The first five atom37 places (N, CA, C, CB, O) and aatype in JSON, in Angstrom:
{
  "aatype": [12, 2, 14, 4, 1, 1, 18, 6, 6, 15, 19, 9, 14, 13, 10, 8, 5, 6, 10, 7, 1, 11, 11, 19, 9, 16, 10, 5, 11, 8, 10, 15, 5, 4, 6, 1, 4, 1, 7, 18, 10, 3, 6, 10, 7, 8, 19, 13, 5, 19, 9, 6, 2, 8, 7, 0, 13, 2, 4, 2, 0, 5, 19, 16, 7, 19, 1, 1, 14, 10, 18, 14, 19, 16, 5, 14, 13, 1, 0, 6],
  "atom_mask": [
    [1, 1, 1, 1, 1],
    [1, 1, 1, 1, 1],
    [1, 1, 1, 1, 1],
    [1, 1, 1, 1, 1],
    [1, 1, 1, 1, 1],
    [1, 1, 1, 1, 1],
    [1, 1, 1, 1, 1],
    [1, 1, 1, 1, 1],
    [1, 1, 1, 1, 1],
    [1, 1, 1, 1, 1],
    [1, 1, 1, 1, 1],
    [1, 1, 1, 1, 1],
    [1, 1, 1, 1, 1],
    [1, 1, 1, 1, 1],
    [1, 1, 1, 1, 1],
    [1, 1, 1, 1, 1],
    [1, 1, 1, 1, 1],
    [1, 1, 1, 1, 1],
    [1, 1, 1, 1, 1],
    [1, 1, 1, 0, 1],
    [1, 1, 1, 1, 1],
    [1, 1, 1, 1, 1],
    [1, 1, 1, 1, 1],
    [1, 1, 1, 1, 1],
    [1, 1, 1, 1, 1],
    [1, 1, 1, 1, 1],
    [1, 1, 1, 1, 1],
    [1, 1, 1, 1, 1],
    [1, 1, 1, 1, 1],
    [1, 1, 1, 1, 1],
    [1, 1, 1, 1, 1],
    [1, 1, 1, 1, 1],
    [1, 1, 1, 1, 1],
    [1, 1, 1, 1, 1],
    [1, 1, 1, 1, 1],
    [1, 1, 1, 1, 1],
    [1, 1, 1, 1, 1],
    [1, 1, 1, 1, 1],
    [1, 1, 1, 0, 1],
    [1, 1, 1, 1, 1],
    [1, 1, 1, 1, 1],
    [1, 1, 1, 1, 1],
    [1, 1, 1, 1, 1],
    [1, 1, 1, 1, 1],
    [1, 1, 1, 0, 1],
    [1, 1, 1, 1, 1],
    [1, 1, 1, 1, 1],
    [1, 1, 1, 1, 1],
    [1, 1, 1, 1, 1],
    [1, 1, 1, 1, 1],
    [1, 1, 1, 1, 1],
    [1, 1, 1, 1, 1],
    [1, 1, 1, 1, 1],
    [1, 1, 1, 1, 1],
    [1, 1, 1, 0, 1],
    [1, 1, 1, 1, 1],
    [1, 1, 1, 1, 1],
    [1, 1, 1, 1, 1],
    [1, 1, 1, 1, 1],
    [1, 1, 1, 1, 1],
    [1, 1, 1, 1, 1],
    [1, 1, 1, 1, 1],
    [1, 1, 1, 1, 1],
    [1, 1, 1, 1, 1],
    [1, 1, 1, 0, 1],
    [1, 1, 1, 1, 1],
    [1, 1, 1, 1, 1],
    [1, 1, 1, 1, 1],
    [1, 1, 1, 1, 1],
    [1, 1, 1, 1, 1],
    [1, 1, 1, 1, 1],
    [1, 1, 1, 1, 1],
    [1, 1, 1, 1, 1],
    [1, 1, 1, 1, 1],
    [1, 1, 1, 1, 1],
    [1, 1, 1, 1, 1],
    [1, 1, 1, 1, 1],
    [1, 1, 1, 1, 1],
    [1, 1, 1, 1, 1],
    [1, 1, 1, 1, 1]
  ],
  "atom_positions": [
    [[0.85, -1.18, 0.0], [0.0, 0.0, 0.0], [0.9, 1.24, 0.0], [-0.97, 0.0, 1.24], [1.9, 1.29, 0.72]],
    [[0.56, 2.22, -0.78], [1.34, 3.45, -0.88], [0.74, 4.53, 0.01], [1.42, 3.93, -2.33], [-0.45, 4.81, -0.05]],
    [[1.6, 5.16, 0.84], [1.1, 6.24, 1.7], [1.03, 7.55, 0.93], [2.0, 6.4, 2.93], [1.52, 7.65, -0.2]],
    [[0.44, 8.54, 1.53], [0.43, 9.88, 0.96], [1.87, 10.4, 0.93], [-0.49, 10.84, 1.79], [2.62, 10.21, 1.89]],
    [[2.24, 11.05, -0.15], [3.61, 11.55, -0.28], [4.02, 12.46, 0.86], [3.77, 12.29, -1.59], [5.16, 12.43, 1.32]],
    [[3.1, 13.27, 1.32], [3.4, 14.24, 2.37], [3.84, 13.56, 3.67], [2.19, 15.13, 2.62], [4.62, 14.13, 4.43]],
    [[3.33, 12.36, 3.93], [3.59, 11.7, 5.21], [4.52, 10.49, 5.1], [2.3, 11.26, 5.81], [4.9, 9.92, 6.12]],
    [[4.88, 10.1, 3.9], [5.68, 8.89, 3.7], [6.98, 8.9, 4.51], [6.0, 8.73, 2.23], [7.34, 7.9, 5.13]],
    [[7.68, 10.02, 4.51], [8.97, 10.1, 5.2], [8.83, 10.14, 6.72], [9.72, 11.32, 4.74], [9.83, 9.99, 7.42]],
    [[7.63, 10.33, 7.23], [7.42, 10.39, 8.68], [7.1, 9.03, 9.29], [6.32, 11.35, 8.99], [7.21, 8.86, 10.51]],
    [[6.7, 8.07, 8.48], [6.2, 6.81, 9.02], [7.3, 6.0, 9.72], [5.57, 5.97, 7.91], [7.09, 5.54, 10.84]],
    [[8.44, 5.82, 9.08], [9.5, 5.02, 9.71], [10.02, 5.68, 10.98], [10.66, 4.8, 8.72], [10.15, 5.0, 12.0]],
    [[10.33, 6.98, 10.98], [10.72, 7.6, 12.26], [9.62, 7.48, 13.32], [11.06, 9.08, 12.04], [9.92, 7.37, 14.51]],
    [[8.37, 7.5, 12.91], [7.25, 7.32, 13.84], [7.32, 5.92, 14.46], [5.89, 7.52, 13.11], [7.15, 5.78, 15.67]],
    [[7.56, 4.91, 13.64], [7.67, 3.54, 14.16], [8.85, 3.38, 15.11], [7.81, 2.56, 13.01], [8.78, 2.61, 16.06]],
    [[9.92, 4.11, 14.85], [11.12, 4.04, 15.69], [11.07, 5.01, 16.87], [12.36, 4.32, 14.85], [12.03, 5.13, 17.62]],
    [[9.96, 5.68, 17.02], [9.76, 6.68, 18.08], [10.85, 7.76, 18.02], [9.76, 6.0, 19.46], [11.38, 8.18, 19.05]],
    [[11.17, 8.19, 16.81], [12.19, 9.21, 16.59], [11.6, 10.48, 16.0], [13.27, 8.66, 15.67], [12.34, 11.35, 15.53]],
    [[10.3, 10.6, 16.01], [9.62, 11.75, 15.43], [9.29, 12.74, 16.55], [8.33, 11.33, 14.67], [8.87, 12.33, 17.63]],
    [[9.48, 14.02, 16.29], [9.17, 15.04, 17.27], [7.69, 15.05, 17.64], [0.0, 0.0, 0.0], [6.84, 14.58, 16.88]],
    [[7.4, 15.6, 18.81], [6.03, 15.6, 19.35], [5.01, 16.22, 18.39], [6.01, 16.35, 20.67], [3.94, 15.65, 18.18]],
    [[5.34, 17.37, 17.82], [4.4, 18.04, 16.9], [4.12, 17.18, 15.67], [4.95, 19.41, 16.46], [2.97, 17.07, 15.23]],
    [[5.17, 16.57, 15.13], [4.99, 15.72, 13.95], [4.21, 14.46, 14.29], [6.34, 15.37, 13.34], [3.44, 13.96, 13.47]],
    [[4.42, 13.92, 15.5], [3.66, 12.75, 15.92], [2.18, 13.08, 15.97], [4.15, 12.25, 17.3], [1.35, 12.32, 15.47]],
    [[1.84, 14.21, 16.58], [0.45, 14.62, 16.69], [-0.17, 14.82, 15.3], [0.33, 15.92, 17.51], [-1.28, 14.37, 15.04]],
    [[0.57, 15.49, 14.42], [0.08, 15.72, 13.06], [-0.13, 14.39, 12.33], [1.06, 16.6, 12.27], [-1.16, 14.19, 11.68]],
    [[0.84, 13.49, 12.45], [0.72, 12.2, 11.77], [-0.43, 11.38, 12.36], [2.04, 11.42, 11.88], [-1.16, 10.73, 11.61]],
    [[-0.59, 11.39, 13.66], [-1.69, 10.64, 14.28], [-3.05, 11.15, 13.81], [-1.6, 10.72, 15.8], [-3.96, 10.36, 13.55]],
    [[-3.18, 12.45, 13.7], [-4.44, 13.01, 13.18], [-4.68, 12.54, 11.76], [-4.41, 14.57, 13.23], [-5.79, 12.15, 11.39]],
    [[-3.62, 12.58, 10.95], [-3.75, 12.13, 9.57], [-4.09, 10.64, 9.5], [-2.44, 12.42, 8.8], [-4.96, 10.24, 8.73]],
    [[-3.41, 9.83, 10.31], [-3.66, 8.39, 10.31], [-5.1, 8.06, 10.68], [-2.71, 7.7, 11.25], [-5.65, 7.06, 10.21]],
    [[-5.69, 8.88, 11.52], [-7.07, 8.61, 11.93], [-8.05, 8.78, 10.78], [-7.46, 9.53, 13.09], [-9.19, 8.31, 10.84]],
    [[-7.61, 9.46, 9.71], [-8.49, 9.73, 8.58], [-8.05, 9.07, 7.27], [-8.58, 11.21, 8.38], [-8.82, 9.03, 6.31]],
    [[-6.83, 8.57, 7.22], [-6.28, 8.09, 5.95], [-6.02, 6.57, 5.97], [-4.97, 8.83, 5.63], [-5.11, 6.1, 6.64]],
    [[-6.82, 5.86, 5.24], [-6.69, 4.4, 5.17], [-5.39, 3.98, 4.5], [-7.88, 3.8, 4.42], [-4.77, 2.99, 4.91]],
    [[-4.96, 4.71, 3.49], [-3.7, 4.38, 2.78], [-2.51, 4.43, 3.72], [-3.48, 5.33, 1.61], [-1.69, 3.52, 3.74]],
    [[-2.41, 5.5, 4.5], [-1.27, 5.64, 5.4], [-1.34, 4.64, 6.56], [-1.22, 7.07, 5.96], [-0.31, 4.14, 7.0]],
    [[-2.54, 4.35, 7.04], [-2.69, 3.32, 8.09], [-2.26, 1.96, 7.55], [-4.16, 3.26, 8.6], [-1.6, 1.2, 8.25]],
    [[-2.64, 1.67, 6.31], [-2.24, 0.41, 5.69], [-0.73, 0.31, 5.55], [0.0, 0.0, 0.0], [-0.14, -0.74, 5.81]],
    [[-0.1, 1.4, 5.14], [1.36, 1.45, 4.99], [2.03, 1.23, 6.34], [1.81, 2.79, 4.38], [2.98, 0.46, 6.44]],
    [[1.53, 1.89, 7.37], [2.07, 1.74, 8.72], [1.93, 0.29, 9.19], [1.35, 2.7, 9.7], [2.87, -0.27, 9.76]],
    [[0.79, -0.31, 8.96], [0.57, -1.7, 9.34], [1.51, -2.64, 8.58], [-0.89, -2.1, 9.09], [2.06, -3.57, 9.17]],
    [[1.69, -2.4, 7.27], [2.6, -3.23, 6.47], [4.02, -3.16, 7.01], [2.58, -2.79, 5.01], [4.68, -4.19, 7.16]],
    [[4.49, -1.95, 7.31], [5.84, -1.8, 7.84], [5.96, -2.47, 9.21], [6.22, -0.32, 7.95], [6.98, -3.1, 9.5]],
    [[4.94, -2.35, 10.02], [4.95, -3.01, 11.33], [5.09, -4.52, 11.18], [0.0, 0.0, 0.0], [5.82, -5.16, 11.94]],
    [[4.4, -5.09, 10.19], [4.5, -6.53, 9.94], [5.89, -6.9, 9.43], [3.43, -6.97, 8.93], [6.45, -7.92, 9.83]],
    [[6.45, -6.08, 8.56], [7.8, -6.34, 8.04], [8.81, -6.32, 9.19], [8.19, -5.29, 6.97], [9.65, -7.21, 9.28]],
    [[8.73, -5.32, 10.06], [9.65, -5.24, 11.18], [9.48, -6.44, 12.11], [9.43, -3.93, 11.96], [10.46, -6.93, 12.68]],
    [[8.24, -6.92, 12.28], [7.98, -8.09, 13.11], [8.63, -9.33, 12.51], [6.46, -8.31, 13.28], [9.22, -10.13, 13.24]],
    [[8.53, -9.5, 11.2], [9.15, -10.64, 10.52], [10.66, -10.59, 10.69], [8.78, -10.67, 9.03], [11.3, -11.61, 10.96]],
    [[11.23, -9.41, 10.53], [12.68, -9.25, 10.7], [13.08, -9.66, 12.11], [13.11, -7.8, 10.41], [14.06, -10.38, 12.29]],
    [[12.34, -9.2, 13.1], [12.67, -9.54, 14.48], [12.51, -11.04, 14.72], [11.78, -8.75, 15.46], [13.35, -11.65, 15.39]],
    [[11.46, -11.63, 14.2], [11.22, -13.06, 14.41], [12.3, -13.92, 13.77], [9.87, -13.44, 13.85], [12.5, -15.07, 14.19]],
    [[12.99, -13.4, 12.78], [14.05, -14.15, 12.12], [15.42, -13.85, 12.73], [14.07, -13.84, 10.64], [16.44, -14.21, 12.15]],
    [[15.44, -13.21, 13.87], [16.68, -13.05, 14.61], [17.57, -11.91, 14.18], [0.0, 0.0, 0.0], [18.77, -11.97, 14.41]],
    [[17.03, -10.88, 13.58], [17.85, -9.72, 13.22], [18.03, -8.86, 14.46], [17.19, -8.9, 12.05], [17.08, -8.23, 14.93]],
    [[19.23, -8.82, 14.98], [19.53, -8.03, 16.17], [20.61, -7.01, 15.85], [19.97, -8.94, 17.34], [21.35, -7.15, 14.88]],
    [[20.67, -5.98, 16.69], [21.66, -4.94, 16.41], [23.05, -5.36, 16.83], [21.27, -3.64, 17.12], [23.22, -6.37, 17.52]],
    [[24.05, -4.6, 16.43], [25.45, -4.92, 16.69], [25.83, -4.73, 18.15], [26.34, -4.08, 15.82], [26.86, -5.27, 18.57]],
    [[25.07, -4.0, 18.92], [25.41, -3.77, 20.32], [25.47, -5.06, 21.13], [24.41, -2.83, 20.95], [26.1, -5.08, 22.19]],
    [[24.85, -6.12, 20.67], [24.87, -7.39, 21.39], [26.3, -7.9, 21.53], [24.01, -8.44, 20.66], [26.63, -8.53, 22.53]],
    [[27.15, -7.63, 20.55], [28.54, -8.07, 20.61], [29.3, -7.3, 21.69], [29.22, -7.89, 19.26], [30.19, -7.86, 22.33]],
    [[28.97, -6.05, 21.88], [29.69, -5.2, 22.82], [29.13, -5.34, 24.23], [29.63, -3.75, 22.38], [29.88, -5.48, 25.19]],
    [[27.82, -5.29, 24.36], [27.19, -5.26, 25.68], [26.68, -6.6, 26.15], [26.06, -4.29, 25.67], [26.42, -6.78, 27.34]],
    [[26.55, -7.55, 25.26], [25.97, -8.83, 25.63], [24.45, -8.79, 25.71], [0.0, 0.0, 0.0], [23.81, -9.8, 26.01]],
    [[23.87, -7.63, 25.45], [22.42, -7.46, 25.5], [21.88, -7.53, 24.08], [22.02, -6.12, 26.18], [22.31, -6.78, 23.21]],
    [[20.95, -8.44, 23.86], [20.36, -8.57, 22.52], [19.06, -7.79, 22.49], [20.12, -10.06, 22.14], [18.11, -8.11, 23.21]],
    [[19.02, -6.77, 21.65], [17.81, -5.98, 21.47], [17.36, -6.11, 20.03], [18.04, -4.48, 21.85], [18.2, -6.23, 19.13]],
    [[16.06, -6.09, 19.8], [15.58, -6.14, 18.42], [16.1, -4.95, 17.62], [14.05, -6.18, 18.38], [16.21, -3.84, 18.14]],
    [[16.4, -5.19, 16.37], [16.83, -4.11, 15.48], [15.71, -3.11, 15.26], [17.31, -4.68, 14.14], [15.95, -1.91, 15.19]],
    [[14.48, -3.61, 15.16], [13.31, -2.76, 14.95], [12.35, -2.94, 16.11], [12.62, -3.07, 13.61], [12.23, -4.05, 16.64]],
    [[11.67, -1.89, 16.52], [10.72, -2.03, 17.62], [9.51, -2.87, 17.2], [10.25, -0.65, 18.12], [9.1, -2.86, 16.04]],
    [[8.96, -3.57, 18.15], [7.74, -4.32, 17.88], [6.6, -3.32, 17.93], [7.52, -5.49, 18.92], [6.43, -2.6, 18.91]],
    [[5.83, -3.28, 16.88], [4.75, -2.29, 16.83], [3.41, -2.98, 16.69], [4.96, -1.32, 15.67], [3.31, -4.1, 16.18]],
    [[2.41, -2.31, 17.15], [1.04, -2.76, 16.98], [0.44, -1.94, 15.85], [0.21, -2.62, 18.31], [0.78, -0.77, 15.69]],
    [[-0.44, -2.53, 15.06], [-1.09, -1.76, 14.0], [-1.81, -0.54, 14.57], [-2.1, -2.64, 13.23], [-2.37, -0.6, 15.67]],
    [[-1.78, 0.55, 13.84], [-2.43, 1.78, 14.3], [-3.93, 1.59, 14.27], [-2.01, 2.99, 13.43], [-4.49, 1.11, 13.28]],
    [[-4.56, 1.96, 15.33], [-6.02, 1.9, 15.41], [-6.56, 3.29, 15.68], [-6.49, 0.9, 16.52], [-6.24, 3.9, 16.7]],
    [[-7.36, 3.8, 14.77], [-7.98, 5.11, 14.96], [-9.01, 5.0, 16.08], [-8.65, 5.63, 13.64], [-9.77, 4.04, 16.15]],
    [[-9.01, 5.99, 16.94], [-9.96, 5.98, 18.06], [-11.25, 6.65, 17.68], [-9.37, 6.66, 19.28], [-12.17, 6.74, 18.49]]
  ]
}
């Protein structure tokens, strides 16, 4: 599913919780109204889940001994 061009670049930082507060609020408002962007967000969430389930971990595990998922586990966005 293709997201709206205006919001496409915000979705991945949103999933990684790297988006500023104002942009998060703006994107959440948009997601509550846009099926295309919600679908894109859900697709990416599923992709990140598959990556995690197949054992993709970050390089810090070698240094710290702590294994953390490369991508955060996300739940599909649900408009309230």
